[in-house]
């Protein structure tokens, strides 16, 4: 099997800068996303990248080729075989100079959940509305103003009451509370877009078929398929 071809790009300033392909310098990278427990909220997706810095290409004080991009709050995107597997915001850079001459630069990044975690709501009382309507209303509020793809926010099943929201409530915390009320799933996908799945969203595609077997062989009370002892044999379909 051919090894996947990975591509790592960075840009600064965020959203407006030109993407720079640094794949040729990458020594390693690792990504993580998901949640630690079934009933927990999804944790921020994260990535760590280490690049060669032998000629100080990533040293901003030296005027290296990529020195102007070595700043927090820049963007990073990683793709494998032309499919994006991570899109996020750079948290921090570190330059490592070793006496042996092996020099590297490294950075960590988080998905866009970090943006919502840092935005807070003004005090207000929402109208009674479905969970998906509440999520969109929060994202549309002037103090949050977060772009989203409506097609990735599914129609909720729960109607939320007109309960006041406290001043300074973190947007991401409130969105997670809405998700728990559904209950549903709220996360950022590989492309960095916000996704909300309601309780009615199927976990499996149309090609998935679930089979339930009503009876199982048990030699403690079964002789064969037609001669049972101790119990009544039934071939009725399981409910």
Coordinates of C-alpha atoms in Angstrom, one line a residue:
X1 CA 0.0 0.0 0.0
X2 CA 1.4 3.4 -1.0
X3 CA 2.2 5.8 1.9
X4 CA -0.3 8.7 2.1
X5 CA 1.1 12.0 0.8
X6 CA 0.8 14.7 3.5
X7 CA 0.8 18.4 3.0
X8 CA 1.2 21.0 5.8
X9 CA 0.5 24.7 5.2
X10 CA 0.6 27.8 7.3
X11 CA -0.5 31.4 6.9
X12 CA -0.4 34.7 8.7
X13 CA -2.4 36.8 9.3
X14 CA -5.3 34.4 9.9
X15 CA -7.9 34.2 7.1
X16 CA -6.2 36.9 5.0
X17 CA -2.6 35.7 4.6
X18 CA -1.2 33.6 1.7
X19 CA -0.9 29.9 2.4
X20 CA 2.7 28.7 2.6
X21 CA 3.6 25.0 1.9
X22 CA 6.1 23.9 4.5
X23 CA 5.7 20.1 3.8
X24 CA 9.4 19.7 2.7
X25 CA 10.5 20.8 6.2
X26 CA 8.2 18.7 8.3
X27 CA 9.8 16.0 10.5
X28 CA 6.6 14.9 12.2
X29 CA 3.1 15.8 13.1
X30 CA 0.3 14.3 15.3
X31 CA -3.4 15.1 15.5
X32 CA -6.1 14.3 18.1
X33 CA -9.8 14.9 18.3
X34 CA -12.9 13.4 19.9
X35 CA -14.0 13.0 23.5
X36 CA -12.8 11.1 26.6
X37 CA -16.2 9.6 27.6
X38 CA -19.5 8.8 25.9
X39 CA -21.4 11.5 27.8
X40 CA -18.7 14.1 27.8
X41 CA -18.5 17.1 25.4
X42 CA -16.1 16.9 22.4
X43 CA -12.7 18.2 23.3
X44 CA -10.8 20.7 21.1
X45 CA -9.1 19.0 18.2
X46 CA -5.3 19.6 18.4
X47 CA -2.2 19.1 16.3
X48 CA 1.5 19.3 17.0
X49 CA 4.0 19.9 14.2
X50 CA 7.9 19.7 14.2
X51 CA 9.9 21.1 11.3
X52 CA 13.6 21.3 10.4
X53 CA 15.1 24.7 11.1
X54 CA 18.7 23.9 10.1
X55 CA 19.2 27.1 8.2
X56 CA 16.9 29.1 10.4
X57 CA 14.1 29.3 7.9
X58 CA 11.6 29.6 10.7
X59 CA 13.6 32.1 12.8
X60 CA 11.8 35.5 12.7
X61 CA 14.8 37.3 14.2
X62 CA 17.1 36.0 11.5
X63 CA 14.8 36.9 8.6
X64 CA 14.2 33.3 7.6
X65 CA 12.0 32.3 4.6
X66 CA 9.1 31.6 6.9
X67 CA 10.0 33.9 9.8
X68 CA 7.1 36.2 9.2
X69 CA 4.7 33.3 9.7
X70 CA 6.1 32.2 13.0
X71 CA 3.5 33.9 15.2
X72 CA 0.5 32.7 17.3
X73 CA -3.0 33.1 15.9
X74 CA -1.9 32.1 12.4
X75 CA -3.6 29.3 10.6
X76 CA -2.6 25.8 9.8
X77 CA -4.1 23.1 7.6
X78 CA -3.0 19.6 7.0
X79 CA -4.1 17.3 4.2
X80 CA -3.5 13.7 3.3
X81 CA -3.9 12.6 -0.3
X82 CA -5.6 16.0 -1.0
X83 CA -8.2 15.5 1.7
X84 CA -8.1 18.0 4.6
X85 CA -7.6 16.2 8.0
X86 CA -7.0 19.2 10.2
X87 CA -7.8 23.0 10.0
X88 CA -7.0 25.1 13.0
X89 CA -5.4 28.1 14.7
X90 CA -1.8 28.1 15.8
X91 CA -1.5 28.5 19.6
X92 CA 2.3 28.8 20.1
X93 CA 5.7 28.3 18.4
X94 CA 9.0 27.1 19.9
X95 CA 12.5 27.3 18.4
X96 CA 14.9 24.6 19.5
X97 CA 18.7 25.0 18.9
X98 CA 20.8 22.0 19.9
X99 CA 24.6 22.2 20.4
X100 CA 24.9 19.3 18.0
X101 CA 23.6 21.5 15.2
X102 CA 20.3 19.8 14.9
X103 CA 17.8 22.7 15.0
X104 CA 14.0 22.4 14.8
X105 CA 10.9 24.6 15.2
X106 CA 7.6 23.3 16.5
X107 CA 4.1 24.6 17.0
X108 CA 0.8 23.5 18.5
X109 CA -2.6 24.4 17.1
X110 CA -6.3 23.9 18.1
X111 CA -9.4 23.7 16.0
X112 CA -11.9 26.6 15.8
X113 CA -13.5 25.6 19.1
X114 CA -10.8 27.8 20.8
X115 CA -12.4 30.8 19.1
X116 CA -15.8 30.2 20.5
X117 CA -14.3 29.4 23.9
X118 CA -12.8 32.9 24.0
X119 CA -16.0 34.7 23.0
X120 CA -18.6 35.6 25.7
X121 CA -22.3 36.4 25.6
X122 CA -24.0 39.6 26.8
X123 CA -26.8 39.0 29.2
X124 CA -30.1 38.3 27.4
X125 CA -33.2 36.1 27.5
X126 CA -33.8 34.0 24.4
X127 CA -37.2 33.1 23.0
X128 CA -38.4 29.5 23.4
X129 CA -37.0 27.7 20.3
X130 CA -35.6 24.4 19.0
X131 CA -32.1 23.5 19.9
X132 CA -30.8 24.1 16.4
X133 CA -32.5 27.5 16.3
X134 CA -30.9 28.4 19.6
X135 CA -27.5 27.5 18.3
X136 CA -27.8 29.6 15.2
X137 CA -29.2 32.5 17.3
X138 CA -26.1 32.4 19.5
X139 CA -23.7 32.2 16.6
X140 CA -25.5 35.2 14.9
X141 CA -25.4 37.4 18.0
X142 CA -23.3 40.6 17.4
X143 CA -20.9 39.8 20.2
X144 CA -20.3 36.3 18.9
X145 CA -20.6 36.8 15.1
X146 CA -19.3 33.3 14.2
X147 CA -19.7 32.1 10.6
X148 CA -21.2 28.6 10.1
X149 CA -22.6 26.3 7.4
X150 CA -26.3 25.9 8.0
X151 CA -26.3 22.5 6.2
X152 CA -24.1 21.1 9.0
X153 CA -26.5 22.1 11.8
X154 CA -29.3 19.5 11.8
X155 CA -32.9 20.2 13.0
X156 CA -33.2 19.6 16.7
X157 CA -35.9 17.6 18.5
X158 CA -35.9 19.5 21.8
X159 CA -37.5 22.9 22.4
X160 CA -35.6 25.0 24.9
X161 CA -37.3 27.4 27.3
X162 CA -36.9 31.2 27.5
X163 CA -34.2 31.0 30.3
X164 CA -32.0 34.0 30.9
X165 CA -28.3 33.8 29.9
X166 CA -25.9 35.4 32.3
X167 CA -23.5 38.1 31.4
X168 CA -20.0 36.8 30.4
X169 CA -21.2 33.2 29.6
X170 CA -18.7 31.6 27.3
X171 CA -20.2 30.9 23.9
X172 CA -18.8 27.3 23.7
X173 CA -19.9 26.4 27.2
X174 CA -23.5 27.6 26.4
X175 CA -23.5 25.7 23.1
X176 CA -22.4 22.5 24.9
X177 CA -25.3 23.1 27.4
X178 CA -27.7 23.3 24.5
X179 CA -26.3 20.1 23.1
X180 CA -26.8 18.3 26.4
X181 CA -30.4 19.4 26.5
X182 CA -31.1 17.9 23.1
X183 CA -29.2 15.6 23.7
X184 CA -27.0 15.7 20.6
X185 CA -23.4 16.1 19.4
X186 CA -21.5 19.3 18.8
X187 CA -18.0 19.3 17.3
X188 CA -15.7 20.7 14.6
X189 CA -15.1 18.5 11.6
X190 CA -11.8 18.0 9.7
X191 CA -12.3 21.1 7.6
X192 CA -12.8 23.2 10.7
X193 CA -16.5 23.8 10.4
X194 CA -19.0 23.6 13.3
X195 CA -21.3 20.5 13.2
X196 CA -24.4 19.9 15.3
X197 CA -26.1 16.5 15.2
X198 CA -29.5 16.2 16.9
X199 CA -30.7 13.1 18.7
X200 CA -32.6 12.0 15.6
X201 CA -29.5 12.0 13.3
X202 CA -28.7 8.4 12.4
X203 CA -25.3 7.1 13.4
X204 CA -25.0 4.9 10.4
X205 CA -25.3 5.3 6.7
X206 CA -28.1 3.8 4.6
X207 CA -25.9 0.8 3.8
X208 CA -25.8 -0.3 7.5
X209 CA -28.2 -3.1 8.4
X210 CA -28.8 -4.1 12.0
X211 CA -29.8 -7.7 12.7
X212 CA -31.0 -9.1 16.0
X213 CA -30.9 -12.8 16.6
X214 CA -33.8 -13.9 18.8
X215 CA -32.5 -17.4 19.9
X216 CA -29.1 -18.7 20.6
X217 CA -28.0 -22.3 21.2
X218 CA -27.7 -23.3 24.8
X219 CA -27.0 -26.9 25.6
X220 CA -28.2 -26.6 29.2
X221 CA -31.8 -26.7 28.1
X222 CA -31.8 -27.3 24.3
X223 CA -31.5 -30.7 22.6
X224 CA -31.9 -29.6 19.0
X225 CA -33.8 -27.2 16.8
X226 CA -37.2 -29.0 17.3
X227 CA -36.9 -30.7 20.7
X228 CA -36.6 -28.2 23.6
X229 CA -37.0 -29.0 27.3
X230 CA -37.8 -26.7 30.1
X231 CA -38.9 -23.8 27.8
X232 CA -41.4 -23.1 25.0
X233 CA -39.7 -22.9 21.6
X234 CA -40.8 -19.9 19.5
X235 CA -39.8 -18.8 16.0
X236 CA -41.6 -15.5 16.3
X237 CA -39.7 -12.4 15.1
X238 CA -38.1 -10.5 18.0
X239 CA -39.6 -7.1 18.8

